[in-house]
Short mmCIF file of C-alpha atoms in Angstrom, two decimals:
data_model
loop_
_atom_site.label_atom_id
_atom_site.label_comp_id
_atom_site.label_asym_id
_atom_site.label_seq_id
_atom_site.Cartn_x
_atom_site.Cartn_y
_atom_site.Cartn_z
CA MET A 5 -20.86 -14.55 23.45
CA ARG A 6 -22.37 -12.59 20.59
CA ARG A 7 -23.29 -9.73 22.94
CA ARG A 8 -19.72 -9.62 24.28
CA ALA A 9 -18.29 -9.41 20.73
CA TRP A 10 -20.76 -6.65 19.83
CA LEU A 11 -19.81 -4.70 22.95
CA ALA A 12 -16.07 -5.05 22.21
CA ALA A 13 -16.61 -3.79 18.67
CA ALA A 14 -18.68 -0.83 19.90
CA LEU A 15 -16.04 0.13 22.48
CA ALA A 16 -13.31 -0.08 19.84
CA LEU A 17 -15.33 2.20 17.59
CA LEU A 18 -15.81 4.73 20.37
CA ALA A 19 -12.11 4.64 21.20
CA ALA A 20 -11.05 5.23 17.58
CA PRO A 21 -10.24 8.84 16.61
CA ALA A 22 -12.90 10.63 14.64
CA ALA A 23 -12.39 10.78 10.88
CA ALA A 24 -10.42 13.83 9.85
CA GLN A 25 -12.64 16.38 8.09
CA ASP A 26 -11.03 18.43 5.33
CA LEU A 27 -11.31 22.20 5.69
CA THR A 28 -11.63 25.26 3.49
CA LEU A 29 -10.32 28.52 4.96
CA THR A 30 -11.31 31.79 3.34
CA GLY A 31 -10.66 35.45 4.00
CA VAL A 32 -10.02 38.88 2.54
CA MET A 33 -6.93 41.11 2.58
CA THR A 34 -7.18 44.84 1.89
CA GLY A 35 -4.75 47.72 1.59
CA ALA A 36 -4.66 47.92 5.38
CA ASP A 37 -2.85 44.53 5.38
CA HIS A 38 0.06 45.79 3.25
CA GLN A 39 3.37 44.52 4.71
CA THR A 40 1.72 42.75 7.65
CA TYR A 41 1.34 39.13 8.72
CA ARG A 42 -1.81 37.24 9.57
CA GLU A 43 -2.01 33.82 11.19
CA VAL A 44 -5.11 31.81 10.30
CA PRO A 45 -5.87 29.04 12.83
CA PHE A 46 -7.23 25.60 11.99
CA ARG A 47 -7.47 22.36 13.97
CA VAL A 48 -5.69 19.13 13.08
CA PRO A 49 -7.41 16.05 14.57
CA ALA A 50 -5.55 13.19 16.22
CA GLY A 51 -4.33 10.40 13.96
CA VAL A 52 -3.57 12.54 10.92
CA THR A 53 -0.41 11.47 9.05
CA ALA A 54 -0.22 14.20 6.41
CA VAL A 55 -1.53 17.73 5.95
CA THR A 56 -1.82 19.23 2.47
CA VAL A 57 -2.60 22.89 1.81
CA GLU A 58 -3.69 24.26 -1.57
CA PHE A 59 -3.66 28.06 -1.61
CA ALA A 60 -5.07 30.58 -4.10
CA TYR A 61 -5.89 34.27 -4.03
CA THR A 62 -7.25 37.01 -6.28
CA GLY A 63 -5.84 40.41 -7.16
CA ARG A 64 -2.69 39.40 -9.00
CA GLU A 65 -3.55 41.78 -11.81
CA GLN A 66 -3.09 44.59 -9.25
CA LYS A 67 0.29 43.14 -8.20
CA SER A 68 -1.18 41.80 -4.94
CA VAL A 69 1.09 39.22 -3.28
CA ILE A 70 0.28 36.87 -0.38
CA ASP A 71 3.11 34.68 0.89
CA LEU A 72 2.63 31.40 2.71
CA GLY A 73 4.02 29.54 5.73
CA LEU A 74 2.95 27.12 8.47
CA ARG A 75 3.20 26.56 12.22
CA ASP A 76 2.04 23.55 14.21
CA PRO A 77 1.11 23.82 17.91
CA GLU A 78 4.76 23.37 18.90
CA ARG A 79 7.05 24.72 16.19
CA PHE A 80 7.54 26.53 12.91
CA ARG A 81 7.10 24.05 10.00
CA GLY A 82 8.25 26.13 7.05
CA TRP A 83 7.90 29.07 4.70
CA SER A 84 7.43 28.90 0.95
CA GLY A 85 6.62 32.56 0.42
CA GLY A 86 5.14 32.96 -3.02
CA ASN A 87 6.93 30.06 -4.69
CA LYS A 88 4.40 27.28 -4.00
CA ALA A 89 0.61 27.17 -4.18
CA ARG A 90 0.48 23.62 -2.78
CA PHE A 91 2.50 21.82 -0.12
CA THR A 92 2.36 18.72 2.08
CA VAL A 93 3.87 17.97 5.48
CA SER A 94 3.89 14.40 6.78
CA GLU A 95 5.63 12.29 9.37
CA THR A 96 8.43 11.18 7.04
CA TRP A 97 8.59 13.73 4.20
CA ALA A 98 7.48 17.22 3.29
CA THR A 99 7.39 19.47 0.25
CA PRO A 100 10.69 21.39 0.04
CA SER A 101 10.41 24.58 2.11
CA TYR A 102 8.69 22.59 4.88
CA LEU A 103 9.79 20.21 7.64
CA PRO A 104 8.64 16.60 8.03
CA GLY A 105 7.93 15.17 11.45
CA PRO A 106 5.18 14.29 13.91
CA LEU A 107 1.83 15.97 13.31
CA PRO A 108 0.53 16.93 16.75
CA ALA A 109 -3.21 17.32 17.17
CA GLY A 110 -4.36 20.80 18.05
CA THR A 111 -4.40 24.29 16.62
CA TRP A 112 -2.12 24.88 13.64
CA ARG A 113 -1.70 28.23 11.92
CA LEU A 114 -1.36 29.17 8.29
CA ILE A 115 1.04 32.13 8.13
CA LEU A 116 0.07 34.72 5.52
CA GLY A 117 2.54 37.49 4.71
CA VAL A 118 1.60 40.44 2.53
CA PRO A 119 4.65 42.06 0.89
CA ASN A 120 2.45 44.07 -1.44
CA LEU A 121 -1.20 45.09 -1.49
CA ARG A 122 -2.17 48.45 -2.92
CA LYS A 123 -4.13 50.90 -0.77
CA ASP A 124 -7.36 50.47 -2.75
CA ALA A 125 -6.84 46.77 -3.58
CA ARG A 126 -8.70 43.73 -2.30
CA ALA A 127 -7.44 40.12 -2.36
CA GLU A 128 -9.65 37.16 -1.47
CA TYR A 129 -7.84 33.97 -0.46
CA THR A 130 -8.88 30.31 -0.23
CA ALA A 131 -6.86 27.59 1.52
CA LYS A 132 -8.04 24.01 1.08
CA VAL A 133 -6.63 21.87 3.90
CA THR A 134 -6.66 18.10 3.32
CA PHE A 135 -5.96 15.58 6.08
CA GLU A 136 -4.61 12.15 5.25
CA ARG A 137 -4.37 8.94 7.20
CA HIS A 138 -2.26 5.88 6.40
CA GLY A 139 -3.31 4.25 3.15
CA ARG A 140 -4.20 7.39 1.23
CA PHE A 141 -0.74 8.30 -0.09
CA GLN A 142 -1.01 8.56 -3.87
CA GLY A 143 2.57 9.41 -4.75
CA PHE A 144 5.04 12.27 -4.98
CA ALA A 145 3.89 13.20 -8.49
CA GLU A 146 0.75 15.33 -8.44
CA ALA A 147 -0.51 13.93 -11.78
CA PRO A 148 0.38 10.99 -14.04
CA LEU A 149 3.71 11.59 -15.77
CA LYS A 150 2.38 9.87 -18.88
CA THR A 151 -1.22 9.23 -19.84
CA GLY A 152 -2.81 6.27 -21.55
CA PRO A 153 -2.46 2.49 -21.13
CA ALA A 154 0.99 1.18 -22.00
CA TRP A 155 3.80 -1.11 -20.92
CA TYR A 156 5.93 0.88 -18.46
CA ARG A 157 9.47 -0.17 -17.56
CA GLY A 158 11.06 0.13 -14.12
CA ASP A 159 13.37 -1.14 -11.40
CA LEU A 160 11.74 -2.22 -8.12
CA HIS A 161 14.83 -2.73 -5.95
CA LEU A 162 17.40 0.05 -5.46
CA HIS A 163 19.62 1.26 -2.62
CA THR A 164 21.35 4.60 -2.03
CA GLY A 165 23.37 6.18 0.76
CA HIS A 166 20.26 6.18 2.94
CA SER A 167 21.13 2.53 3.56
CA ASP A 168 24.13 0.64 2.18
CA GLY A 169 24.47 2.09 -1.32
CA SER A 170 27.81 3.68 -2.14
CA CYS A 171 29.55 5.25 -5.11
CA ALA A 172 32.72 7.14 -5.95
CA ALA A 173 33.27 10.70 -4.70
CA GLN A 174 35.25 13.24 -6.72
CA SER A 175 38.44 11.90 -5.14
CA GLY A 176 37.50 8.34 -6.03
CA ARG A 177 36.90 7.16 -2.47
CA ARG A 178 33.69 5.32 -1.66
CA VAL A 179 30.97 7.42 -0.03
CA PRO A 180 27.26 6.97 0.73
CA CYS A 181 25.65 7.55 -2.66
CA PRO A 182 23.10 10.40 -2.93
CA VAL A 183 19.66 9.55 -4.28
CA TYR A 184 19.97 11.75 -7.36
CA ARG A 185 22.76 9.58 -8.81
CA THR A 186 20.54 6.51 -8.79
CA LEU A 187 17.74 8.49 -10.44
CA GLU A 188 20.11 9.86 -13.08
CA ALA A 189 21.22 6.29 -13.85
CA ALA A 190 17.58 5.20 -14.15
CA ALA A 191 16.76 8.11 -16.44
CA ALA A 192 19.79 7.35 -18.61
CA ARG A 193 18.58 3.78 -18.86
CA GLY A 194 15.23 5.01 -20.20
CA LEU A 195 13.17 3.69 -17.29
CA ASP A 196 9.67 4.98 -16.59
CA PHE A 197 9.60 4.31 -12.84
CA VAL A 198 11.78 3.25 -9.92
CA ALA A 199 11.21 2.21 -6.33
CA VAL A 200 13.99 3.24 -3.96
CA THR A 201 13.93 0.55 -1.26
CA GLU A 202 16.24 1.35 1.64
CA HIS A 203 16.68 -1.13 4.48
CA ASN A 204 14.00 -0.46 7.13
CA THR A 205 14.26 3.34 6.96
CA SER A 206 12.07 6.02 5.42
CA SER A 207 14.67 8.83 5.43
CA HIS A 208 14.98 8.73 1.62
CA HIS A 209 11.37 9.76 1.13
CA GLN A 210 12.27 13.39 1.70
CA ALA A 211 14.81 13.20 -1.12
CA LEU A 212 12.24 11.58 -3.42
CA ALA A 213 9.76 14.36 -2.65
CA GLU A 214 12.39 16.98 -3.50
CA LEU A 215 13.56 15.25 -6.68
CA GLN A 216 10.26 14.17 -8.25
CA PRO A 217 9.55 17.59 -9.88
CA ALA A 218 12.99 17.55 -11.52
CA PHE A 219 12.53 13.98 -12.79
CA ASP A 220 9.24 14.61 -14.54
CA ARG A 221 9.57 11.59 -16.85
CA LEU A 222 10.58 9.14 -14.11
CA LEU A 223 7.98 8.13 -11.52
CA LEU A 224 9.49 7.86 -8.02
CA ILE A 225 7.74 5.27 -5.86
CA PRO A 226 8.46 5.15 -2.12
CA GLY A 227 9.71 1.76 -1.03
CA ARG A 228 11.41 -0.01 1.83
CA GLU A 229 13.21 -3.31 2.13
CA ILE A 230 11.95 -4.78 5.39
CA THR A 231 15.06 -6.69 6.43
CA THR A 232 14.48 -9.42 9.02
CA PHE A 233 16.41 -12.46 10.18
CA GLN A 234 13.77 -14.64 8.48
CA GLY A 235 13.78 -12.96 5.08
CA HIS A 236 13.63 -9.66 3.23
CA ALA A 237 10.54 -8.08 1.66
CA ASN A 238 10.00 -4.92 -0.36
CA VAL A 239 7.04 -2.71 0.57
CA PHE A 240 5.90 -0.29 -2.14
CA GLY A 241 3.67 2.76 -2.13
CA THR A 242 3.67 4.01 1.44
CA THR A 243 5.65 6.48 3.52
CA ALA A 244 4.03 5.31 6.77
CA PRO A 245 6.17 3.99 9.65
CA LEU A 246 6.56 0.19 9.55
CA ASP A 247 8.02 -2.21 12.07
CA PHE A 248 10.76 -4.60 10.96
CA GLN A 249 12.03 -6.27 14.17
CA LEU A 250 10.43 -9.62 13.41
CA GLY A 251 10.52 -11.93 16.41
CA GLY A 252 10.82 -9.08 18.91
CA PRO A 253 8.15 -7.31 20.96
CA ARG A 254 7.42 -4.78 18.21
CA ALA A 255 6.69 -7.46 15.58
CA PRO A 256 6.38 -10.85 17.27
CA THR A 257 5.02 -12.37 14.05
CA LEU A 258 4.96 -11.48 10.39
CA ASP A 259 1.26 -10.63 10.75
CA ARG A 260 2.18 -7.45 12.64
CA ILE A 261 4.26 -6.14 9.71
CA LEU A 262 1.71 -7.19 7.10
CA ASP A 263 -1.13 -5.61 9.10
CA GLN A 264 0.72 -2.28 9.04
CA ALA A 265 1.47 -2.55 5.32
CA GLU A 266 -2.15 -3.43 4.55
CA ALA A 267 -3.46 -0.52 6.62
CA ALA A 268 -1.18 1.79 4.62
CA GLY A 269 -2.41 0.42 1.28
CA ALA A 270 1.04 -0.90 0.40
CA PHE A 271 2.09 -3.72 -1.94
CA VAL A 272 4.46 -6.36 -0.50
CA SER A 273 6.94 -8.54 -2.41
CA ILE A 274 9.21 -11.28 -1.03
CA ASN A 275 12.81 -10.52 -2.02
CA HIS A 276 15.42 -12.98 -3.38
CA PRO A 277 13.94 -16.00 -1.55
CA GLY A 278 16.30 -18.43 -3.24
CA LEU A 279 19.52 -16.79 -2.05
CA PRO A 280 21.51 -18.48 0.72
CA SER A 281 21.19 -17.03 4.20
CA GLY A 282 24.26 -16.97 6.40
CA GLU A 283 27.07 -14.83 7.67
CA ALA A 284 27.57 -13.23 4.26
CA CYS A 285 23.93 -12.12 4.12
CA MET A 286 21.87 -12.83 7.22
CA GLY A 287 18.22 -13.43 6.38
CA CYS A 288 18.64 -13.20 2.61
CA GLY A 289 16.77 -16.46 2.05
CA TRP A 290 13.07 -16.57 3.01
CA THR A 291 12.27 -18.81 6.01
CA ALA A 292 9.21 -16.94 7.35
CA PRO A 293 5.71 -18.22 6.47
CA ALA A 294 4.94 -17.60 2.80
CA ASP A 295 1.24 -18.45 2.61
CA ASP A 296 -0.24 -15.06 3.51
CA PRO A 297 -2.07 -13.58 0.47
CA ARG A 298 -0.74 -10.15 1.43
CA LEU A 299 2.67 -11.40 0.23
CA ALA A 300 1.47 -10.57 -3.25
CA ALA A 301 4.68 -10.87 -5.28
CA VAL A 302 8.01 -12.66 -5.39
CA GLU A 303 11.26 -11.18 -6.65
CA VAL A 304 12.03 -14.08 -8.96
CA VAL A 305 14.97 -12.29 -10.61
CA ASN A 306 17.45 -10.46 -8.37
CA GLY A 307 20.25 -8.82 -10.31
CA PRO A 308 21.08 -11.20 -13.15
CA TYR A 309 19.95 -14.33 -11.28
CA PRO A 310 16.50 -16.00 -11.45
CA ALA A 311 17.24 -17.58 -8.08
CA GLY A 312 13.65 -17.22 -6.87
CA LEU A 313 12.11 -19.26 -9.70
CA ALA A 314 11.65 -22.54 -7.80
CA PHE A 315 10.26 -20.73 -4.74
CA TRP A 316 7.75 -18.82 -6.88
CA GLU A 317 6.62 -21.87 -8.84
CA ALA A 318 6.06 -23.73 -5.57
CA ARG A 319 3.66 -20.96 -4.51
CA LEU A 320 1.86 -21.21 -7.88
CA ASN A 321 1.54 -24.98 -7.50
CA GLU A 322 -0.04 -24.41 -4.07
CA GLY A 323 -2.79 -22.44 -5.83
CA ARG A 324 -1.47 -18.97 -4.97
CA ARG A 325 -1.72 -16.21 -7.57
CA VAL A 326 1.50 -14.34 -6.94
CA THR A 327 3.10 -11.80 -9.28
CA ALA A 328 6.69 -12.38 -10.40
CA VAL A 329 8.88 -9.27 -10.38
CA GLY A 330 12.54 -8.47 -10.80
CA GLY A 331 14.87 -5.91 -9.25
CA SER A 332 18.50 -5.01 -9.76
CA ASP A 333 19.22 -4.66 -6.00
CA ASN A 334 21.67 -2.00 -7.17
CA HIS A 335 23.95 -0.56 -4.47
CA ASP A 336 26.22 1.48 -6.72
CA ALA A 337 24.74 4.06 -9.06
CA GLY A 338 28.15 4.48 -10.65
CA LEU A 339 27.29 1.40 -12.69
CA ASP A 340 30.58 -0.32 -11.85
CA PRO A 341 29.89 -3.89 -13.10
CA ALA A 342 32.48 -5.26 -10.70
CA ARG A 343 30.52 -3.90 -7.72
CA ALA A 344 26.83 -4.16 -8.52
CA PRO A 345 24.23 -5.03 -11.16
CA ALA A 346 23.34 -2.02 -13.24
CA VAL A 347 20.24 0.02 -12.46
CA GLY A 348 17.42 -1.44 -14.55
CA ALA A 349 18.91 -4.92 -14.95
CA PRO A 350 16.56 -6.67 -14.65
CA THR A 351 13.59 -4.51 -15.58
CA THR A 352 10.03 -5.16 -14.41
CA VAL A 353 7.65 -4.19 -17.22
CA ILE A 354 4.08 -3.44 -16.11
CA PHE A 355 0.96 -2.83 -18.16
CA ALA A 356 -0.76 0.13 -16.47
CA GLU A 357 -3.48 2.62 -17.31
CA ASN A 358 -1.01 5.51 -16.93
CA LEU A 359 2.30 6.38 -15.33
CA SER A 360 1.19 7.08 -11.77
CA GLN A 361 1.87 5.32 -8.49
CA ALA A 362 -1.72 4.10 -8.20
CA ALA A 363 -1.77 2.70 -11.75
CA ILE A 364 1.65 1.02 -11.53
CA LEU A 365 0.75 -0.70 -8.25
CA ALA A 366 -2.64 -1.71 -9.67
CA GLY A 367 -0.83 -3.34 -12.60
CA LEU A 368 1.39 -5.22 -10.17
CA ARG A 369 -1.56 -6.39 -8.11
CA ALA A 370 -3.23 -7.67 -11.27
CA GLY A 371 -0.08 -9.52 -12.39
CA HIS A 372 -0.03 -7.60 -15.67
CA ALA A 373 3.75 -7.74 -15.83
CA PHE A 374 6.80 -9.54 -17.13
CA VAL A 375 10.48 -9.42 -16.23
CA ASP A 376 13.05 -8.35 -18.81
CA VAL A 377 15.91 -10.32 -17.27
CA THR A 378 18.75 -8.63 -19.15
CA GLY A 379 17.27 -5.16 -18.76
CA SER A 380 16.87 -4.32 -22.43
CA ARG A 381 15.24 -1.05 -23.38
CA ASP A 382 12.59 -2.44 -25.69
CA ARG A 383 11.87 -6.17 -25.44
CA LEU A 384 8.17 -7.00 -25.15
CA LEU A 385 6.20 -10.08 -24.09
CA ASP A 386 2.42 -9.60 -24.28
CA VAL A 387 0.32 -12.75 -23.79
CA THR A 388 -3.44 -12.87 -24.37
CA ALA A 389 -5.55 -16.00 -23.78
CA LEU A 390 -9.01 -16.47 -25.31
CA ALA A 391 -11.79 -19.03 -24.79
CA GLY A 392 -15.53 -18.89 -25.44
CA GLY A 393 -15.45 -15.13 -26.02
CA ALA A 394 -13.57 -14.41 -22.78
CA VAL A 395 -10.16 -12.73 -22.86
CA ALA A 396 -7.36 -12.71 -20.27
CA ARG A 397 -3.83 -11.36 -20.13
CA MET A 398 -0.95 -12.31 -17.87
CA GLY A 399 -2.11 -12.36 -14.25
CA ASP A 400 -5.79 -12.79 -15.15
CA VAL A 401 -8.11 -15.77 -14.67
CA LEU A 402 -9.65 -17.24 -17.84
CA GLN A 403 -12.81 -19.25 -17.29
CA VAL A 404 -13.07 -21.91 -19.99
CA PRO A 405 -16.56 -23.19 -20.95
CA PRO A 406 -16.88 -26.98 -21.50
CA GLY A 407 -15.54 -27.94 -24.90
CA ALA A 408 -14.28 -24.45 -25.68
CA ARG A 409 -11.05 -24.05 -27.59
CA VAL A 410 -8.28 -22.18 -25.76
CA SER A 411 -6.00 -20.08 -27.93
CA LEU A 412 -3.14 -17.78 -26.98
CA GLU A 413 -1.67 -14.84 -28.84
CA VAL A 414 1.92 -13.97 -27.95
CA ARG A 415 3.07 -10.57 -29.18
CA LEU A 416 6.85 -10.12 -29.11
CA GLU A 417 9.36 -7.38 -29.81
CA GLY A 418 13.15 -7.30 -29.72
CA VAL A 419 13.54 -11.10 -29.46
CA GLU A 420 15.42 -12.05 -32.63
CA THR A 421 16.94 -15.58 -32.41
CA GLY A 422 15.04 -16.28 -29.18
CA ARG A 423 12.64 -19.17 -28.58
CA LEU A 424 9.38 -19.51 -26.69
CA ALA A 425 9.41 -21.66 -23.55
CA TYR A 426 6.42 -22.90 -21.55
CA ALA A 427 5.92 -23.70 -17.86
CA GLY A 428 3.10 -24.85 -15.63
CA PRO A 429 0.72 -27.82 -15.41
CA LEU A 430 -0.72 -27.03 -18.84
CA ALA A 431 2.59 -26.49 -20.64
CA ALA A 432 2.66 -29.94 -22.24
CA ARG A 433 -0.65 -29.26 -23.99
CA ILE A 434 0.56 -26.22 -25.96
CA ARG A 435 0.65 -26.50 -29.72
CA GLU A 436 2.54 -23.75 -31.53
CA ALA A 437 1.63 -22.44 -34.98
CA GLY A 438 5.07 -21.57 -36.28
CA VAL A 439 8.14 -23.07 -34.65
CA GLY A 440 11.80 -22.26 -34.61
CA PRO A 441 13.71 -19.12 -33.70
CA LEU A 442 11.80 -15.90 -33.33
CA SER A 443 12.22 -12.88 -35.53
CA ALA A 444 12.79 -9.47 -33.94
CA ASN A 445 9.09 -8.54 -33.84
CA GLU A 446 6.36 -11.07 -34.40
CA THR A 447 3.15 -12.59 -33.05
CA ARG A 448 2.90 -16.32 -32.34
CA ASN A 449 -0.45 -18.09 -32.08
CA LEU A 450 -0.80 -21.09 -29.78
CA THR A 451 -3.57 -23.51 -28.86
CA LEU A 452 -4.15 -25.97 -26.00
CA ALA A 453 -4.60 -29.53 -27.21
CA GLY A 454 -6.90 -32.15 -25.63
CA ASP A 455 -10.51 -32.25 -24.53
CA GLU A 456 -10.03 -32.76 -20.81
CA PRO A 457 -11.05 -29.90 -18.47
CA VAL A 458 -8.63 -26.98 -18.38
CA SER A 459 -7.36 -26.08 -14.92
CA GLY A 460 -4.04 -24.67 -13.77
CA TRP A 461 -1.52 -21.99 -14.52
CA LEU A 462 0.35 -21.46 -17.75
CA ARG A 463 3.40 -19.28 -18.27
CA ILE A 464 5.18 -18.29 -21.46
CA ASP A 465 8.82 -17.16 -21.40
CA VAL A 466 11.41 -16.26 -24.00
CA ARG A 467 14.89 -17.80 -23.88
CA GLY A 468 17.96 -16.95 -25.89
CA PRO A 469 19.64 -19.35 -28.32
CA ASP A 470 21.91 -20.49 -25.47
CA GLY A 471 18.92 -21.32 -23.28
CA ARG A 472 19.33 -18.37 -20.95
CA LEU A 473 16.17 -16.64 -19.79
CA TRP A 474 15.47 -13.36 -21.59
CA LEU A 475 11.87 -12.62 -20.68
CA LEU A 476 9.95 -14.15 -17.77
CA GLY A 477 6.18 -14.01 -18.09
CA ASN A 478 3.53 -14.05 -15.42
CA PRO A 479 0.96 -16.85 -15.69
CA VAL A 480 -2.51 -16.88 -17.12
CA TYR A 481 -4.72 -18.85 -14.72
CA LEU A 482 -7.24 -21.17 -16.35
CA GLU A 483 -10.23 -22.76 -14.68
CA PRO A 484 -13.47 -24.41 -15.84
CA ALA A 485 -16.34 -21.95 -16.22
CA PRO A 486 -19.24 -22.57 -13.83
CA PRO A 487 -22.29 -24.26 -15.38
CA ALA A 488 -24.77 -21.91 -16.99
CA PRO A 489 -27.81 -21.22 -14.74
#
């Protein structure tokens, strides 16, 4: 039996395509190449999902110019001339000037055009060719848009004309809404990031690639709302093809979809699980299995409604550590309150090391987040738990030594007249130093009463004077520390 398993694994390894090896192409142009073209061949292995070229050359001080283009084995893929030193082509998006689409294995050609090279000049060029496979996509922004750890504010659920989003044309009639209007609304709201999550399609990724350089203070994260008859889920951080036909031959079970998302390095969140499912919105409520750890988040707040709260807390009570997020589910960037929740209401606020796709998704995975239910521009909920010298923030596990005192520091901003609220198995043990309505900006110190072992999840929220939820925190998870060796 063991031998058979070993043989199957060996055969699978042999059948898998070889790892794509990045390339560096070099060459020299001289005066003889003035106003000529050269095509430089290179091989793209099977299984590659994106090709990136970084191009540089010498001789600019002599007015030397080398323009750039690309062909694959079957067709012309684009021409950027001298306006780009770096470009990417992938299955679903490409740097403007280039065409997205399948990446056939075989001989590709870098097209070099020389509009000017003096008779006695010499220009050396270097082209670094990087091959990507699913799971390596790091975002449309080439570098973090902001540096340094901070709380970054964003909307994780948005639709445009690439699915069922619409807005008013110049004449006033409803038309499929272009992506840029949603991004303009997000920028006007002061958001740091957005995920555009069209239903099942990846066509909007090309627009995001084109618009990211213009929105250099707003991080654009590729997303998709996988819409099935058994529930909807947002998938963040990948442009890879994903199946959505749950129950059919392409995705007979949810595992098939989650396997693809995992292979692509994506983050998956269950959407609006508490909404009713019926003729008005088929599959809006979640009826698929919910116990897979790859379902790493729950959209607890959809638009203005915390309809997923009971579903999420049930997962927490089962022992799952699942991040709560919110999303406007906006379908109308015109901000017509009669038609759709505004972009950024609610806002998911994430503590991240910087404003990049990798850092934002890492913050989500860690649960370092809270939901600003009303979508304010500046409210803050920062919870830190301490015991026996150990420190944890929302989403973290705090191991509590026997007999250690557990204290919590709650740092708040923009919450005047609000009140703290507690949830979870440990909520009844909280003792608050300072009670009553909150001031605009303050820090509250809490302790856990009792000597019995500490185990369970604890969440701190902020509610308004009318009891409505303002800020929804993610839990701190407490467990007894293992005995010392």
